[in-house]
Every structure is written in structure tokens, then in C-alpha cells.
PDB file of C-alpha atoms in Angstrom:
ATOM      1  CA  VAL A 235       0.000   0.000   0.000  1.00  0.00           C
ATOM      2  CA  GLN A 236       1.311   3.432  -0.937  1.00  0.00           C
ATOM      3  CA  LEU A 237      -0.020   6.928  -0.331  1.00  0.00           C
ATOM      4  CA  GLN A 238       0.710   9.516  -3.013  1.00  0.00           C
ATOM      5  CA  ALA A 239       0.193  13.176  -2.149  1.00  0.00           C
ATOM      6  CA  SER A 240      -0.079  15.915  -4.741  1.00  0.00           C
ATOM      7  CA  GLY A 241      -1.334  19.435  -5.276  1.00  0.00           C
ATOM      8  CA  GLY A 242       1.248  21.527  -3.505  1.00  0.00           C
ATOM      9  CA  GLY A 243       2.828  24.568  -5.073  1.00  0.00           C
ATOM     10  CA  LEU A 244       3.498  28.275  -4.814  1.00  0.00           C
ATOM     11  CA  VAL A 245       0.560  30.586  -4.215  1.00  0.00           C
ATOM     12  CA  GLN A 246       0.123  34.183  -3.130  1.00  0.00           C
ATOM     13  CA  ALA A 247      -1.402  35.036   0.217  1.00  0.00           C
ATOM     14  CA  GLY A 248      -5.174  34.875  -0.014  1.00  0.00           C
ATOM     15  CA  GLY A 249      -5.059  32.211  -2.680  1.00  0.00           C
ATOM     16  CA  SER A 250      -6.219  28.608  -2.664  1.00  0.00           C
ATOM     17  CA  LEU A 251      -4.796  25.153  -3.206  1.00  0.00           C
ATOM     18  CA  ARG A 252      -6.302  21.693  -3.138  1.00  0.00           C
ATOM     19  CA  LEU A 253      -4.180  18.819  -1.915  1.00  0.00           C
ATOM     20  CA  SER A 254      -4.968  15.224  -2.760  1.00  0.00           C
ATOM     21  CA  CYS A 255      -3.664  11.955  -1.377  1.00  0.00           C
ATOM     22  CA  ALA A 256      -4.531   8.673  -3.022  1.00  0.00           C
ATOM     23  CA  ALA A 257      -3.945   5.187  -1.726  1.00  0.00           C
ATOM     24  CA  SER A 258      -2.875   2.562  -4.216  1.00  0.00           C
ATOM     25  CA  GLY A 259      -3.200  -1.183  -4.038  1.00  0.00           C
ATOM     26  CA  THR A 260      -6.016  -3.634  -3.501  1.00  0.00           C
ATOM     27  CA  ILE A 261      -7.639  -1.830  -0.591  1.00  0.00           C
ATOM     28  CA  PHE A 262     -10.748  -2.906   1.252  1.00  0.00           C
ATOM     29  CA  ASN A 263     -11.070  -0.236   3.895  1.00  0.00           C
ATOM     30  CA  ILE A 264      -9.348   2.903   5.155  1.00  0.00           C
ATOM     31  CA  GLY A 265      -9.873   4.263   8.643  1.00  0.00           C
ATOM     32  CA  ALA A 266      -9.317   7.887   9.576  1.00  0.00           C
ATOM     33  CA  TRP A 267      -7.393  10.196   7.247  1.00  0.00           C
ATOM     34  CA  GLU A 268      -5.299  13.064   8.511  1.00  0.00           C
ATOM     35  CA  TRP A 269      -3.263  15.908   7.079  1.00  0.00           C
ATOM     36  CA  TYR A 270      -0.163  17.035   8.937  1.00  0.00           C
ATOM     37  CA  ARG A 271       2.268  19.792   8.109  1.00  0.00           C
ATOM     38  CA  GLN A 272       5.831  20.556   9.029  1.00  0.00           C
ATOM     39  CA  ALA A 273       7.399  23.966   8.585  1.00  0.00           C
ATOM     40  CA  PRO A 274      11.190  24.397   8.647  1.00  0.00           C
ATOM     41  CA  GLY A 275      12.485  24.154  12.198  1.00  0.00           C
ATOM     42  CA  ASN A 276       9.105  23.105  13.546  1.00  0.00           C
ATOM     43  CA  GLN A 277       7.617  19.826  14.646  1.00  0.00           C
ATOM     44  CA  ARG A 278       5.049  18.085  12.506  1.00  0.00           C
ATOM     45  CA  GLU A 279       1.560  19.169  13.514  1.00  0.00           C
ATOM     46  CA  LEU A 280      -1.891  17.811  12.864  1.00  0.00           C
ATOM     47  CA  VAL A 281      -3.906  20.111  10.617  1.00  0.00           C
ATOM     48  CA  ALA A 282      -7.116  18.216   9.947  1.00  0.00           C
ATOM     49  CA  ARG A 283      -8.670  14.829  10.489  1.00  0.00           C
ATOM     50  CA  ILE A 284     -11.641  13.017   8.996  1.00  0.00           C
ATOM     51  CA  SER A 285     -12.951   9.819  10.503  1.00  0.00           C
ATOM     52  CA  SER A 286     -14.175   6.764   8.651  1.00  0.00           C
ATOM     53  CA  THR A 287     -17.713   8.066   9.138  1.00  0.00           C
ATOM     54  CA  GLY A 288     -16.906  11.526   7.791  1.00  0.00           C
ATOM     55  CA  ALA A 289     -16.615  13.470  11.029  1.00  0.00           C
ATOM     56  CA  SER A 290     -13.932  16.139  10.735  1.00  0.00           C
ATOM     57  CA  ASN A 291     -11.954  18.379  13.031  1.00  0.00           C
ATOM     58  CA  TYR A 292      -9.297  21.013  12.523  1.00  0.00           C
ATOM     59  CA  GLU A 293      -6.388  22.730  14.148  1.00  0.00           C
ATOM     60  CA  ASP A 294      -7.527  26.138  15.389  1.00  0.00           C
ATOM     61  CA  SER A 295      -5.473  28.239  12.986  1.00  0.00           C
ATOM     62  CA  VAL A 296      -7.053  26.652   9.906  1.00  0.00           C
ATOM     63  CA  LYS A 297     -10.674  26.494  11.040  1.00  0.00           C
ATOM     64  CA  GLY A 298     -12.933  28.218   8.548  1.00  0.00           C
ATOM     65  CA  ARG A 299     -10.224  28.222   5.870  1.00  0.00           C
ATOM     66  CA  PHE A 300      -9.393  24.536   5.285  1.00  0.00           C
ATOM     67  CA  THR A 301     -11.782  21.701   4.492  1.00  0.00           C
ATOM     68  CA  ILE A 302     -10.894  18.027   4.624  1.00  0.00           C
ATOM     69  CA  SER A 303     -12.946  15.529   2.641  1.00  0.00           C
ATOM     70  CA  ARG A 304     -12.662  11.954   1.485  1.00  0.00           C
ATOM     71  CA  ASP A 305     -13.813   9.877  -1.460  1.00  0.00           C
ATOM     72  CA  ASN A 306     -13.895   6.276  -0.306  1.00  0.00           C
ATOM     73  CA  ALA A 307     -14.501   4.914  -3.787  1.00  0.00           C
ATOM     74  CA  LYS A 308     -11.359   6.648  -5.029  1.00  0.00           C
ATOM     75  CA  LYS A 309      -9.444   5.863  -1.826  1.00  0.00           C
ATOM     76  CA  THR A 310      -8.504   9.529  -1.701  1.00  0.00           C
ATOM     77  CA  VAL A 311      -8.467  12.325   0.838  1.00  0.00           C
ATOM     78  CA  TYR A 312      -8.481  16.015  -0.035  1.00  0.00           C
ATOM     79  CA  LEU A 313      -7.551  19.210   1.728  1.00  0.00           C
ATOM     80  CA  GLN A 314      -9.082  22.350   0.271  1.00  0.00           C
ATOM     81  CA  MET A 315      -7.086  25.308   1.513  1.00  0.00           C
ATOM     82  CA  ASN A 316      -8.516  28.790   1.082  1.00  0.00           C
ATOM     83  CA  SER A 317      -7.392  32.213   2.259  1.00  0.00           C
ATOM     84  CA  LEU A 318      -3.857  30.931   2.533  1.00  0.00           C
ATOM     85  CA  LYS A 319      -1.382  32.793   4.704  1.00  0.00           C
ATOM     86  CA  PRO A 320       2.430  32.830   4.664  1.00  0.00           C
ATOM     87  CA  GLU A 321       2.385  30.940   7.954  1.00  0.00           C
ATOM     88  CA  ASP A 322       0.685  28.032   6.167  1.00  0.00           C
ATOM     89  CA  THR A 323       3.953  27.425   4.313  1.00  0.00           C
ATOM     90  CA  ALA A 324       5.071  23.880   5.084  1.00  0.00           C
ATOM     91  CA  VAL A 325       5.417  20.384   3.739  1.00  0.00           C
ATOM     92  CA  TYR A 326       2.025  18.718   4.016  1.00  0.00           C
ATOM     93  CA  PHE A 327       1.779  14.994   4.707  1.00  0.00           C
ATOM     94  CA  CYS A 328      -1.223  12.730   4.477  1.00  0.00           C
ATOM     95  CA  HIS A 329      -1.690   9.929   6.959  1.00  0.00           C
ATOM     96  CA  ALA A 330      -4.109   7.016   7.205  1.00  0.00           C
ATOM     97  CA  ASP A 331      -4.331   5.433  10.619  1.00  0.00           C
ATOM     98  CA  ARG A 332      -5.235   1.975   9.312  1.00  0.00           C
ATOM     99  CA  ILE A 333      -5.629   0.370   5.919  1.00  0.00           C
ATOM    100  CA  ALA A 334      -7.031  -3.074   5.253  1.00  0.00           C
ATOM    101  CA  SER A 335      -5.743  -4.418   1.965  1.00  0.00           C
ATOM    102  CA  ALA A 336      -5.081  -7.655   0.146  1.00  0.00           C
ATOM    103  CA  ARG A 337      -1.675  -7.616   1.804  1.00  0.00           C
ATOM    104  CA  GLY A 338      -3.100  -7.426   5.282  1.00  0.00           C
ATOM    105  CA  TYR A 339      -3.748  -4.738   7.868  1.00  0.00           C
ATOM    106  CA  ASN A 340      -1.388  -1.756   7.969  1.00  0.00           C
ATOM    107  CA  VAL A 341      -1.306   0.967  10.587  1.00  0.00           C
ATOM    108  CA  ASP A 342       0.396   4.360  10.573  1.00  0.00           C
ATOM    109  CA  ASN A 343       0.528   4.912   6.811  1.00  0.00           C
ATOM    110  CA  TRP A 344       2.273   8.080   5.543  1.00  0.00           C
ATOM    111  CA  GLY A 345       2.417   9.819   2.203  1.00  0.00           C
ATOM    112  CA  GLN A 346       5.620  11.388   0.933  1.00  0.00           C
ATOM    113  CA  GLY A 347       4.704  15.036   1.521  1.00  0.00           C
ATOM    114  CA  THR A 348       3.920  17.902  -0.788  1.00  0.00           C
ATOM    115  CA  LEU A 349       5.342  21.409  -0.400  1.00  0.00           C
ATOM    116  CA  VAL A 350       3.028  24.385  -0.033  1.00  0.00           C
ATOM    117  CA  THR A 351       4.626  27.817  -0.235  1.00  0.00           C
ATOM    118  CA  VAL A 352       2.561  30.929   0.393  1.00  0.00           C
ATOM    119  CA  SER A 353       4.158  34.225  -0.581  1.00  0.00           C
ATOM    120  CA  SER A 354       3.232  37.520   1.049  1.00  0.00           C
TER     121      SER A 354
END
């Protein structure tokens, strides 16, 4: 099972980006999805989470600006980021807490990260 993140890039403050993270392989079920970010010199922090039932929650600084969603049929999670600020600049990582696949049951699954740069 692999997670492939995409959608990062350079955007001006106030702009928008949509991140995607797709799981590949013969997958039967994915638990909760999360997006984390890590800015230079900082620890990785949880940005948003969506449960297997679709319940979502957000880190305070992104509430009202970011929206996490999932498409179970496509085995994909999204992060719509609006009203971006320079302090949102970071590498964004997707994470799936558990994946049931033809190869078994995997926990703690990470994507490779995608860089988001917001210019002022």
C-alpha cells in the first residue's frame, strides 16, 4: 500500500490550493485520514482529520479556511485550503491510521509530503 500526495505549489497570500492523497493497491477499507504539516524548524503538527464516518476536526489556525474531505470509492483524501497565509507554508503529509488491503492490515501509513509555499 502506498499513499501519493499531490497538489502543492506556490501561491500568493489569499489564494487557494487543493491537496490530494490517493492510496494505491487492492484496498478494502481505510480508517481515519489526517493531514499534517511541518514547517522548517518546527515539529510536525496535525492540521485536519476526517474519521471513517466523515466526522472532521481542525487545528484552530485553519478552522474556517481549510476543508478536509474523502472519497472512499477513489481511496482519496483532499484538503481544500482557502485564504492561505504565509504561515501556512510547510510540507504537508497525508496519513491514514489503518488500511485493510489484500496484503493485510497496515497501521500508521504516511504519504511522501507535498510542499506548499505561500508568498506575502
